[in-house]
Amino acid sequence: MEYSSCNTDRRPLLDVHTHTVASGHGYSSLQEMVRAAADKGIEVLGITEHGPSVPGTCPLIYFRNMHVVPRQMYGVRLLMGCEINILDTEGTLDLDDSYLNMLDLGIAGIHSVCWSGGTVGENTAGMIAAIRHPGIHIISHPADGTAHLDFGPIVRAAAEAHTLLEINNHSLAPVRRKSAARDNNLEILRLCRRYGVPVIMGSDAHISFQIADYGRLLPLVAETDFPDELIMNYWPDRFFEYLGIPAVPTSV
């Protein structure tokens, strides 16, 4: 399939990987995050606090009470979710299905504070198990190097499951010292371009000023000539359709 060239001047309309003070190491409230998103012209915002295995994050009752939060706020479509932890090479998640069913959006990722890994093949199998879980919509920062992975099978599994792989801006910050992140993200972008698999850019914002900040990612998008059509941040309707999430809030 032929795609148009990337256009790094296109305005993103979607950022679904963000954290508030509830994650324990974020610095803005939920309403501050949504207001900042509205001010930036973002149409869809995801609030995805860390799962319970990350030290200092919110208690489980936080996820039980998310029904009180309006899903339309300041003109922004709000998705209340969680960045769930993949714990091991079996793909074990730190939220069970009863909690996953309460979320608008399930993101799963590997974090060093709660990851028990193995060989490249074993790590890859664990991530693929998470990709195939029906409650998971996005894999966060698979390229950050926390686990050594084989990206070919991961991209193919993501395509089959309609699970989005995230290209994470925060992982590329020099302070994070993720030395493998740049090359790994380039590999994922090249594979996804080759097979026509969509991706999603994630700010991983921990303060309102970082919302929709993809400045470290756009040079990688340009370097791989990655097509706009495959970047879900520009196409909210495609995002909802691809993941099977209602575009219009349902009663909660």
Coordinates of C-alpha atoms in Angstrom, one line a residue:
M1 CA 0.0 0.0 0.0
E2 CA 1.3 3.5 -0.9
Y3 CA 1.2 6.2 1.8
S4 CA 1.9 9.9 1.7
S5 CA 5.0 11.2 3.3
C6 CA 5.1 12.2 6.9
N7 CA 4.1 15.8 7.7
T8 CA 5.7 16.9 11.0
D9 CA 3.7 20.1 10.9
R10 CA 0.4 18.2 11.3
R11 CA -1.3 19.0 14.6
P12 CA -2.0 16.0 17.0
L13 CA -5.5 15.7 18.3
L14 CA -5.0 12.9 20.8
D15 CA -2.8 12.0 23.8
V16 CA -3.9 9.0 25.8
H17 CA -0.9 8.2 28.0
T18 CA -0.7 10.7 30.8
H19 CA -0.4 10.7 34.6
T20 CA -1.7 13.0 37.4
V21 CA -0.7 13.4 41.1
A22 CA -2.6 10.2 41.7
S23 CA 0.3 8.2 40.2
G24 CA 2.5 9.4 43.1
H25 CA 5.1 11.1 40.9
G26 CA 3.0 13.3 38.8
Y27 CA 2.5 17.0 39.4
S28 CA -0.8 18.1 38.0
S29 CA -4.4 17.3 39.0
L30 CA -6.9 15.6 36.7
Q31 CA -8.7 18.8 36.0
E32 CA -5.5 20.7 35.3
M33 CA -4.5 18.0 32.8
V34 CA -7.8 18.2 31.0
R35 CA -7.8 22.0 30.9
A36 CA -4.3 22.0 29.5
A37 CA -5.3 19.5 26.9
A38 CA -8.3 21.8 25.9
D39 CA -6.0 24.8 25.7
K40 CA -3.7 22.8 23.3
G41 CA -6.6 21.8 21.0
I42 CA -6.4 18.2 22.1
E43 CA -9.7 16.4 21.4
V44 CA -9.1 13.1 23.2
L45 CA -7.1 12.8 26.5
G46 CA -6.3 9.6 28.4
I47 CA -5.6 9.6 32.1
T48 CA -3.7 6.4 32.8
E49 CA -2.4 6.2 36.3
H50 CA 0.2 3.5 37.1
G51 CA -0.9 0.1 38.2
P52 CA -0.5 -1.1 41.8
S53 CA 3.0 -2.6 41.4
V54 CA 4.6 0.9 40.9
P55 CA 5.6 2.3 44.3
G56 CA 3.5 5.3 45.5
T57 CA 0.7 4.9 43.0
C58 CA -3.0 5.2 43.7
P59 CA -4.9 2.4 45.6
L60 CA -7.2 0.1 43.8
I61 CA -10.3 1.9 45.1
Y62 CA -9.2 4.8 42.7
F63 CA -10.1 2.6 39.7
R64 CA -13.4 1.5 41.3
N65 CA -14.5 5.1 41.7
M66 CA -13.7 6.4 38.2
H67 CA -17.4 6.3 37.3
V68 CA -17.7 9.7 39.1
V69 CA -15.5 11.4 36.5
P70 CA -17.2 13.1 33.5
R71 CA -16.0 11.7 30.2
Q72 CA -16.5 15.0 28.5
M73 CA -14.8 17.9 30.1
Y74 CA -13.9 21.4 28.8
G75 CA -14.7 20.1 25.3
V76 CA -12.3 17.1 25.6
R77 CA -13.3 13.5 25.3
L78 CA -11.7 11.9 28.4
L79 CA -10.7 8.3 28.7
M80 CA -10.0 7.0 32.2
G81 CA -7.6 4.1 32.2
C82 CA -4.5 2.6 33.7
E83 CA -0.9 1.9 32.7
I84 CA -0.9 -1.7 33.9
N85 CA 2.3 -3.5 34.6
I86 CA 3.4 -6.6 32.7
L87 CA 5.1 -8.5 35.5
D88 CA 6.8 -11.5 33.9
T89 CA 7.5 -13.6 30.8
E90 CA 4.0 -15.1 31.1
G91 CA 2.5 -11.7 30.5
T92 CA 1.0 -11.5 33.9
L93 CA -0.8 -8.2 34.5
D94 CA -1.1 -6.4 37.9
L95 CA -4.8 -5.7 37.5
D96 CA -7.2 -8.6 37.2
D97 CA -10.1 -8.7 34.7
S98 CA -12.6 -7.3 37.2
Y99 CA -10.6 -4.0 37.3
L100 CA -9.7 -4.1 33.6
N101 CA -13.5 -4.1 32.9
M102 CA -13.8 -0.8 34.8
L103 CA -11.4 1.0 32.5
D104 CA -12.1 3.0 29.3
L105 CA -8.5 2.3 28.2
G106 CA -6.0 -0.4 29.1
I107 CA -2.3 0.3 28.5
A108 CA 0.3 -2.3 29.5
G109 CA 4.0 -1.8 29.8
I110 CA 7.2 -3.1 31.4
H111 CA 8.7 -1.1 34.3
S112 CA 12.0 -2.1 35.9
V113 CA 10.7 -1.8 39.4
C114 CA 8.3 -4.7 38.9
W115 CA 9.6 -6.7 36.0
S116 CA 11.0 -10.3 36.2
G117 CA 12.5 -11.0 32.8
G118 CA 14.3 -13.8 31.0
T119 CA 15.7 -14.4 27.5
V120 CA 14.8 -12.3 24.5
G121 CA 12.4 -15.1 23.4
E122 CA 10.8 -15.3 26.8
N123 CA 10.4 -11.6 27.2
T124 CA 8.9 -11.3 23.7
A125 CA 6.4 -14.1 24.5
G126 CA 5.4 -12.2 27.7
M127 CA 4.7 -9.0 25.8
I128 CA 2.8 -10.9 23.1
A129 CA 0.6 -12.4 25.8
A130 CA -0.2 -8.9 27.0
I131 CA -0.8 -7.7 23.4
R132 CA -3.4 -10.5 23.0
H133 CA -5.2 -9.8 26.2
P134 CA -8.7 -8.4 25.3
G135 CA -8.4 -5.7 28.0
I136 CA -5.2 -4.2 26.6
H137 CA -5.5 -1.5 23.9
I138 CA -1.9 -0.1 23.9
I139 CA 1.6 -1.3 24.8
S140 CA 3.5 1.5 26.4
H141 CA 7.1 2.3 25.6
P142 CA 8.0 -1.2 24.2
A143 CA 11.2 0.3 22.8
D144 CA 12.7 1.7 25.9
G145 CA 15.1 -1.2 26.5
T146 CA 13.9 -2.3 29.9
A147 CA 13.4 -5.7 28.4
H148 CA 15.3 -7.1 25.5
L149 CA 12.7 -7.9 22.8
D150 CA 12.3 -9.3 19.3
F151 CA 10.2 -6.6 17.6
G152 CA 9.2 -8.5 14.5
P153 CA 6.9 -10.9 16.2
I154 CA 5.6 -8.1 18.5
V155 CA 4.6 -6.0 15.5
R156 CA 2.9 -8.9 13.8
A157 CA 1.0 -9.8 17.0
A158 CA 0.0 -6.2 17.5
A159 CA -1.4 -6.1 14.0
E160 CA -3.4 -9.3 14.5
A161 CA -4.8 -8.1 17.9
H162 CA -5.5 -4.5 16.9
T163 CA -3.3 -3.5 19.9
L164 CA -1.3 -0.3 19.3
L165 CA 2.4 0.0 19.9
E166 CA 3.4 3.2 21.5
I167 CA 6.3 5.4 20.4
N168 CA 7.1 7.1 23.7
N169 CA 8.4 10.6 23.9
H170 CA 9.4 10.5 27.6
S171 CA 11.7 7.5 27.0
L172 CA 13.9 9.6 24.8
A173 CA 14.6 12.3 27.4
P174 CA 18.3 12.3 28.1
V175 CA 17.7 12.2 31.9
R176 CA 16.0 8.8 31.5
R177 CA 19.3 7.3 30.2
K178 CA 17.5 4.9 27.9
S179 CA 20.3 4.3 25.5
A180 CA 18.5 1.7 23.4
A181 CA 15.3 3.7 23.0
R182 CA 16.2 5.7 19.9
D183 CA 17.4 2.7 17.8
N184 CA 14.5 0.5 19.1
N185 CA 11.9 3.1 18.2
L186 CA 13.4 3.4 14.8
E187 CA 13.2 -0.4 14.3
I188 CA 9.5 -0.4 15.4
L189 CA 8.7 2.4 13.0
R190 CA 10.4 0.7 10.1
L191 CA 8.7 -2.6 10.8
C192 CA 5.3 -0.9 11.2
R193 CA 5.8 1.0 8.0
R194 CA 6.7 -2.1 6.1
Y195 CA 3.7 -4.0 7.3
G196 CA 1.2 -1.1 7.3
V197 CA 0.7 -1.3 11.1
P198 CA -0.5 1.8 12.9
V199 CA 1.3 3.2 16.0
I200 CA 0.5 5.8 18.6
M201 CA 2.7 8.5 20.0
G202 CA 2.7 8.9 23.7
S203 CA 3.8 11.9 25.7
D204 CA 3.8 10.0 29.0
A205 CA 3.1 13.4 30.5
H206 CA 3.6 13.6 34.3
I207 CA 2.7 17.4 34.4
S208 CA 0.2 19.3 32.3
F209 CA 2.9 21.2 30.3
Q210 CA 4.0 17.8 28.8
I211 CA 0.7 17.0 27.2
A212 CA 1.0 16.2 23.5
D213 CA 4.7 16.9 23.6
Y214 CA 6.1 14.7 20.8
G215 CA 9.1 16.8 20.0
R216 CA 11.6 13.9 20.5
L217 CA 9.6 11.6 18.4
L218 CA 9.1 13.7 15.3
P219 CA 12.7 13.5 14.1
L220 CA 12.4 9.7 14.2
V221 CA 9.1 9.8 12.3
A222 CA 10.8 12.0 9.7
E223 CA 13.9 9.8 9.5
T224 CA 11.8 6.7 8.7
D225 CA 9.5 8.7 6.5
F226 CA 6.6 7.2 8.5
P227 CA 3.3 8.0 7.0
D228 CA 0.7 10.2 8.8
E229 CA -2.0 7.8 7.9
L230 CA -0.5 5.3 10.4
I231 CA -0.1 7.7 13.3
M232 CA -3.3 7.5 15.3
N233 CA -2.7 10.8 17.1
Y234 CA -3.9 12.6 14.0
W235 CA -7.1 10.6 13.5
P236 CA -9.3 10.3 16.6
D237 CA -12.1 8.5 14.7
R238 CA -9.7 5.9 13.4
F239 CA -8.3 5.5 16.9
F240 CA -11.7 4.7 18.4
E241 CA -12.7 2.4 15.5
Y242 CA -9.4 0.5 15.5
L243 CA -9.5 -0.2 19.2
G244 CA -13.3 -0.8 19.5
I245 CA -13.8 2.0 22.0
P246 CA -17.0 4.1 21.9
A247 CA -16.2 7.5 20.4
V248 CA -19.1 9.0 22.3
P249 CA -19.1 8.6 26.1
T250 CA -21.5 6.0 27.4
S251 CA -23.2 6.4 30.8
V252 CA -20.9 5.5 33.7

